[in-house]
PDB file of C-alpha atoms in Angstrom:
ATOM      1  CA  MET A 120       0.104   0.264  -0.275  1.00 49.00           C
ATOM      2  CA  PRO A 121       1.570   3.234  -0.859  1.00 52.00           C
ATOM      3  CA  GLU A 122       2.370   6.091   2.012  1.00 56.00           C
ATOM      4  CA  HIS A 123      -0.011   8.861   2.175  1.00 53.00           C
ATOM      5  CA  ASP A 124       1.219  11.937   0.343  1.00 57.00           C
ATOM      6  CA  GLY A 125      -0.759  14.522   2.172  1.00 56.00           C
ATOM      7  CA  ARG A 126      -2.530  14.988  -0.727  1.00 55.00           C
ATOM      8  CA  PRO A 127      -6.385  14.922  -0.518  1.00 53.00           C
ATOM      9  CA  ASP A 128      -8.285  11.998  -2.458  1.00 52.00           C
ATOM     10  CA  ASP A 129     -11.752  10.431  -2.881  1.00 51.00           C
ATOM     11  CA  ARG A 130     -11.574   9.114   0.246  1.00 53.00           C
ATOM     12  CA  ARG A 131     -11.155  11.985   2.128  1.00 52.00           C
ATOM     13  CA  PRO A 132     -14.266  13.194   4.346  1.00 54.00           C
ATOM     14  CA  SER A 133     -16.885  15.030   2.799  1.00 57.00           C
ATOM     15  CA  ASN A 134     -16.644  18.985   3.678  1.00 58.00           C
ATOM     16  CA  ARG A 135     -20.973  18.549   3.346  1.00 59.00           C
ATOM     17  CA  ASP A 136     -22.470  19.258   6.661  1.00 59.00           C
ATOM     18  CA  PRO A 137     -24.456  15.771   7.349  1.00 58.00           C
ATOM     19  CA  PHE A 138     -27.141  17.672   9.596  1.00 61.00           C
ATOM     20  CA  ASP A 139     -27.287  20.695   6.728  1.00 58.00           C
ATOM     21  CA  ARG A 140     -31.122  20.960   5.237  1.00 59.00           C
ATOM     22  CA  ASP A 141     -30.095  22.960   2.147  1.00 58.00           C
ATOM     23  CA  PRO A 142     -28.187  20.398  -0.210  1.00 54.00           C
ATOM     24  CA  GLU A 143     -28.125  22.892  -3.251  1.00 57.00           C
ATOM     25  CA  ARG A 144     -26.179  25.018  -1.369  1.00 55.00           C
ATOM     26  CA  HIS A 145     -23.291  22.660  -1.687  1.00 51.00           C
ATOM     27  CA  ALA A 146     -23.965  22.050  -5.071  1.00 53.00           C
ATOM     28  CA  GLY A 147     -20.115  23.020  -6.033  1.00 51.00           C
ATOM     29  CA  ASP A 148     -18.244  21.337  -3.156  1.00 50.00           C
ATOM     30  CA  GLY A 149     -16.574  19.433  -5.354  1.00 49.00           C
ATOM     31  CA  ASP A 150     -16.227  15.570  -3.527  1.00 47.00           C
ATOM     32  CA  ALA A 151     -16.000  13.941  -6.792  1.00 46.00           C
ATOM     33  CA  GLY A 152     -12.655  13.624  -8.065  1.00 45.00           C
ATOM     34  CA  ASP A 153     -10.667  16.716  -8.881  1.00 46.00           C
ATOM     35  CA  GLY A 154      -8.426  15.665 -11.404  1.00 46.00           C
ATOM     36  CA  ASP A 155      -5.324  15.425  -8.547  1.00 45.00           C
ATOM     37  CA  ALA A 156      -5.629  11.588  -7.359  1.00 44.00           C
ATOM     38  CA  GLY A 157      -2.247  10.107  -8.060  1.00 44.00           C
ATOM     39  CA  ASP A 158      -0.742  11.511 -10.861  1.00 44.00           C
ATOM     40  CA  GLY A 159       2.331  12.973  -8.667  1.00 46.00           C
ATOM     41  CA  ASP A 160       1.685  16.298  -9.590  1.00 46.00           C
ATOM     42  CA  ALA A 161       1.637  18.502  -6.557  1.00 48.00           C
ATOM     43  CA  GLY A 162       1.383  22.068  -7.299  1.00 50.00           C
ATOM     44  CA  ASP A 163      -2.399  22.817  -9.676  1.00 52.00           C
ATOM     45  CA  GLY A 164      -4.814  20.361  -7.677  1.00 56.00           C
ATOM     46  CA  ASN A 165      -4.253  21.663  -4.253  1.00 68.00           C
ATOM     47  CA  ALA A 166      -4.344  25.547  -5.028  1.00 67.00           C
ATOM     48  CA  GLY A 167      -7.862  24.948  -6.653  1.00 68.00           C
ATOM     49  CA  GLU A 168      -8.677  22.675  -3.842  1.00 74.00           C
ATOM     50  CA  ARG A 169      -7.737  24.824  -0.631  1.00 76.00           C
ATOM     51  CA  ARG A 170      -9.828  27.927  -2.938  1.00 80.00           C
ATOM     52  CA  SER A 171     -13.066  25.712  -3.180  1.00 87.00           C
ATOM     53  CA  GLU A 172     -12.302  24.942   0.750  1.00 89.00           C
ATOM     54  CA  ASP A 173     -12.142  28.351   1.784  1.00 90.00           C
ATOM     55  CA  GLU A 174     -15.138  29.369  -0.519  1.00 91.00           C
ATOM     56  CA  VAL A 175     -16.970  26.579   1.418  1.00 91.00           C
ATOM     57  CA  PHE A 176     -15.805  27.814   4.748  1.00 92.00           C
ATOM     58  CA  ALA A 177     -16.894  31.313   3.940  1.00 92.00           C
ATOM     59  CA  ARG A 178     -20.120  30.248   3.129  1.00 93.00           C
ATOM     60  CA  LYS A 179     -20.727  28.425   6.034  1.00 93.00           C
ATOM     61  CA  VAL A 180     -19.195  31.519   8.417  1.00 92.00           C
ATOM     62  CA  ALA A 181     -21.733  33.739   6.690  1.00 93.00           C
ATOM     63  CA  ASP A 182     -24.693  31.178   6.993  1.00 93.00           C
ATOM     64  CA  LEU A 183     -23.865  31.024  10.530  1.00 92.00           C
ATOM     65  CA  GLY A 184     -24.000  34.857  11.079  1.00 90.00           C
ATOM     66  CA  ASP A 185     -27.353  35.164   8.884  1.00 91.00           C
ATOM     67  CA  ARG A 186     -28.609  32.142  11.776  1.00 90.00           C
ATOM     68  CA  LEU A 187     -27.251  33.469  15.002  1.00 88.00           C
ATOM     69  CA  ALA A 188     -28.770  37.463  13.698  1.00 88.00           C
ATOM     70  CA  ARG A 189     -32.430  35.514  13.105  1.00 87.00           C
ATOM     71  CA  GLN A 190     -31.921  34.180  16.726  1.00 85.00           C
ATOM     72  CA  ARG A 191     -30.938  36.908  18.451  1.00 84.00           C
ATOM     73  CA  ALA A 192     -33.794  39.230  16.813  1.00 82.00           C
ATOM     74  CA  ALA A 193     -36.463  36.564  17.645  1.00 77.00           C
ATOM     75  CA  PRO A 194     -38.447  37.263  21.212  1.00 69.00           C
ATOM     76  CA  ARG A 195     -37.653  35.026  23.786  1.00 67.00           C
ATOM     77  CA  GLY A 196     -39.441  33.818  26.723  1.00 57.00           C
ATOM     78  CA  PRO A 197     -42.817  32.021  27.112  1.00 52.00           C
ATOM     79  CA  ALA A 198     -44.553  35.352  26.276  1.00 48.00           C
ATOM     80  CA  ALA A 199     -42.803  34.989  22.465  1.00 52.00           C
ATOM     81  CA  ASP A 200     -45.292  32.692  21.214  1.00 51.00           C
ATOM     82  CA  LEU A 201     -48.194  35.083  21.681  1.00 50.00           C
ATOM     83  CA  GLY A 202     -47.342  36.873  19.089  1.00 50.00           C
ATOM     84  CA  ASP A 203     -47.373  41.004  18.668  1.00 47.00           C
ATOM     85  CA  GLY A 204     -50.674  43.014  19.650  1.00 48.00           C
ATOM     86  CA  ALA A 205     -52.164  44.476  22.320  1.00 49.00           C
ATOM     87  CA  GLY A 206     -52.575  41.320  24.448  1.00 51.00           C
ATOM     88  CA  GLY A 207     -48.955  40.518  23.788  1.00 56.00           C
ATOM     89  CA  ASP A 208     -47.311  43.322  25.155  1.00 70.00           C
ATOM     90  CA  SER A 209     -49.430  42.938  28.570  1.00 81.00           C
ATOM     91  CA  ALA A 210     -48.277  39.178  28.468  1.00 81.00           C
ATOM     92  CA  ARG A 211     -44.731  39.753  27.608  1.00 81.00           C
ATOM     93  CA  ALA A 212     -44.983  42.562  30.942  1.00 82.00           C
ATOM     94  CA  ALA A 213     -46.600  39.670  33.533  1.00 82.00           C
ATOM     95  CA  ALA A 214     -44.096  37.435  31.946  1.00 84.00           C
ATOM     96  CA  ASN A 215     -41.384  39.182  32.919  1.00 84.00           C
ATOM     97  CA  ARG A 216     -42.841  39.968  36.158  1.00 83.00           C
ATOM     98  CA  ASP A 217     -43.479  36.497  36.750  1.00 85.00           C
ATOM     99  CA  ALA A 218     -39.536  35.855  35.668  1.00 86.00           C
ATOM    100  CA  ALA A 219     -38.376  38.441  38.051  1.00 85.00           C
ATOM    101  CA  ALA A 220     -40.198  37.144  41.141  1.00 83.00           C
ATOM    102  CA  ALA A 221     -39.001  33.601  40.249  1.00 86.00           C
ATOM    103  CA  GLY A 222     -34.872  35.385  40.170  1.00 88.00           C
ATOM    104  CA  ARG A 223     -35.992  36.804  43.610  1.00 87.00           C
ATOM    105  CA  GLY A 224     -37.621  33.434  45.165  1.00 85.00           C
ATOM    106  CA  MET A 225     -34.508  31.458  44.430  1.00 90.00           C
ATOM    107  CA  ALA A 226     -31.997  34.528  45.740  1.00 92.00           C
ATOM    108  CA  TYR A 227     -34.231  34.445  48.750  1.00 91.00           C
ATOM    109  CA  GLY A 228     -34.163  30.885  49.410  1.00 92.00           C
ATOM    110  CA  MET A 229     -29.987  30.655  48.463  1.00 95.00           C
ATOM    111  CA  ARG A 230     -30.104  33.119  51.239  1.00 93.00           C
ATOM    112  CA  MET A 231     -32.106  31.219  53.439  1.00 94.00           C
ATOM    113  CA  ALA A 232     -30.051  28.197  52.888  1.00 95.00           C
ATOM    114  CA  THR A 233     -26.655  30.249  53.704  1.00 96.00           C
ATOM    115  CA  GLU A 234     -28.083  31.700  56.964  1.00 94.00           C
ATOM    116  CA  LEU A 235     -29.589  28.444  58.490  1.00 96.00           C
ATOM    117  CA  VAL A 236     -25.755  26.259  57.741  1.00 97.00           C
ATOM    118  CA  ALA A 237     -23.926  29.417  58.745  1.00 97.00           C
ATOM    119  CA  ALA A 238     -25.871  29.495  62.205  1.00 97.00           C
ATOM    120  CA  VAL A 239     -25.118  25.711  63.017  1.00 97.00           C
ATOM    121  CA  ALA A 240     -21.138  26.240  61.736  1.00 97.00           C
ATOM    122  CA  VAL A 241     -20.986  29.287  64.206  1.00 97.00           C
ATOM    123  CA  GLY A 242     -23.238  27.203  67.077  1.00 97.00           C
ATOM    124  CA  GLY A 243     -20.457  24.067  66.635  1.00 97.00           C
ATOM    125  CA  ALA A 244     -17.305  26.325  66.056  1.00 97.00           C
ATOM    126  CA  ILE A 245     -18.486  28.259  69.448  1.00 97.00           C
ATOM    127  CA  GLY A 246     -18.975  24.602  71.023  1.00 97.00           C
ATOM    128  CA  ILE A 247     -15.441  23.073  69.962  1.00 97.00           C
ATOM    129  CA  GLY A 248     -13.769  26.503  71.041  1.00 96.00           C
ATOM    130  CA  LEU A 249     -15.631  26.145  74.525  1.00 96.00           C
ATOM    131  CA  ASP A 250     -14.816  22.518  74.730  1.00 96.00           C
ATOM    132  CA  LYS A 251     -11.296  23.099  74.113  1.00 96.00           C
ATOM    133  CA  TRP A 252     -10.751  25.531  76.983  1.00 95.00           C
ATOM    134  CA  LEU A 253     -13.157  23.815  79.481  1.00 96.00           C
ATOM    135  CA  ARG A 254     -11.865  20.587  78.026  1.00 95.00           C
ATOM    136  CA  THR A 255     -15.448  18.875  78.206  1.00 94.00           C
ATOM    137  CA  TRP A 256     -15.254  17.491  75.094  1.00 92.00           C
ATOM    138  CA  PRO A 257     -18.073  16.770  73.466  1.00 94.00           C
ATOM    139  CA  TRP A 258     -20.774  18.014  75.466  1.00 96.00           C
ATOM    140  CA  LEU A 259     -20.617  21.582  74.750  1.00 96.00           C
ATOM    141  CA  PHE A 260     -19.965  21.274  71.362  1.00 97.00           C
ATOM    142  CA  LEU A 261     -23.613  19.143  70.860  1.00 97.00           C
ATOM    143  CA  LEU A 262     -25.241  21.763  72.910  1.00 97.00           C
ATOM    144  CA  PHE A 263     -24.033  24.950  70.868  1.00 97.00           C
ATOM    145  CA  PHE A 264     -24.603  22.639  67.342  1.00 97.00           C
ATOM    146  CA  LEU A 265     -28.116  22.176  68.601  1.00 98.00           C
ATOM    147  CA  LEU A 266     -28.454  25.375  69.547  1.00 98.00           C
ATOM    148  CA  GLY A 267     -27.371  26.662  66.337  1.00 98.00           C
ATOM    149  CA  PHE A 268     -29.476  24.739  64.373  1.00 98.00           C
ATOM    150  CA  VAL A 269     -32.269  26.120  66.639  1.00 98.00           C
ATOM    151  CA  ALA A 270     -31.342  29.310  65.927  1.00 97.00           C
ATOM    152  CA  GLY A 271     -30.752  28.699  62.161  1.00 97.00           C
ATOM    153  CA  VAL A 272     -34.246  27.262  61.659  1.00 97.00           C
ATOM    154  CA  VAL A 273     -36.049  30.434  63.832  1.00 97.00           C
ATOM    155  CA  ASN A 274     -34.310  33.000  61.549  1.00 95.00           C
ATOM    156  CA  VAL A 275     -35.674  30.876  58.465  1.00 95.00           C
ATOM    157  CA  VAL A 276     -39.282  30.844  59.657  1.00 96.00           C
ATOM    158  CA  ARG A 277     -38.971  34.503  60.869  1.00 96.00           C
ATOM    159  CA  ALA A 278     -37.962  35.153  57.588  1.00 93.00           C
ATOM    160  CA  TYR A 279     -40.700  33.240  56.052  1.00 92.00           C
ATOM    161  CA  GLY A 280     -43.120  34.987  57.748  1.00 94.00           C
ATOM    162  CA  ARG A 281     -41.662  38.283  56.374  1.00 93.00           C
ATOM    163  CA  LEU A 282     -41.878  37.029  52.882  1.00 89.00           C
ATOM    164  CA  ALA A 283     -45.781  35.676  53.114  1.00 91.00           C
ATOM    165  CA  ALA A 284     -46.689  39.317  54.167  1.00 93.00           C
ATOM    166  CA  GLN A 285     -44.705  41.230  51.475  1.00 89.00           C
ATOM    167  CA  ILE A 286     -46.676  38.878  48.910  1.00 87.00           C
ATOM    168  CA  ALA A 287     -49.439  39.437  50.698  1.00 90.00           C
ATOM    169  CA  ALA A 288     -49.432  42.927  50.662  1.00 90.00           C
ATOM    170  CA  ALA A 289     -48.399  42.553  47.083  1.00 86.00           C
ATOM    171  CA  ARG A 290     -51.153  40.543  45.715  1.00 86.00           C
ATOM    172  CA  ARG A 291     -53.679  43.196  47.712  1.00 87.00           C
ATOM    173  CA  ASP A 292     -51.867  46.350  46.276  1.00 86.00           C
ATOM    174  CA  GLY A 293     -52.164  44.422  42.850  1.00 76.00           C
ATOM    175  CA  ASP A 294     -55.937  43.336  43.483  1.00 68.00           C
ATOM    176  CA  ALA A 295     -56.948  46.713  44.530  1.00 65.00           C
ATOM    177  CA  SER A 296     -55.375  48.659  41.200  1.00 60.00           C
ATOM    178  CA  ALA A 297     -57.034  45.981  39.070  1.00 54.00           C
ATOM    179  CA  HIS A 298     -60.578  46.890  40.939  1.00 52.00           C
ATOM    180  CA  GLN A 299     -60.231  50.113  40.256  1.00 55.00           C
TER     181      GLN A 299
END
């Protein structure tokens, strides 16, 4: 079997994108022999092949740029399917408010989880410090660990109560403005 000399031949992979839905765009990509398969002349065939590959690449880049521009221009989110019109704008505003509320809820939940973990960690650290100082291991650690846990749960319950009151007030204000 002869050694491969680096030149493309008929066994090379296709330039065509297997997922491309427009086969006519690749009509001139030239996968069927370029006349340089095995004649020993390395000069003329490679320049034409490189030029056609560059053209194919340029077309693919331009196509990708067009698709990206269309994607960026397309509306996003659940309200995008509602279309344009008087109802679409209010639906988009409602969807944006819902997304903002969901983001605030996630942030609030992360804050509460952090406060709970921090309270347990601080209680445990205080217990360890007192145990080492008073040489009472593990009793003060266990006591302050449990106190930290209780303090964390109390903080979460209080924060939930404040959040529930804020949501109820916002709903009352929204209902009052909707009825006027």
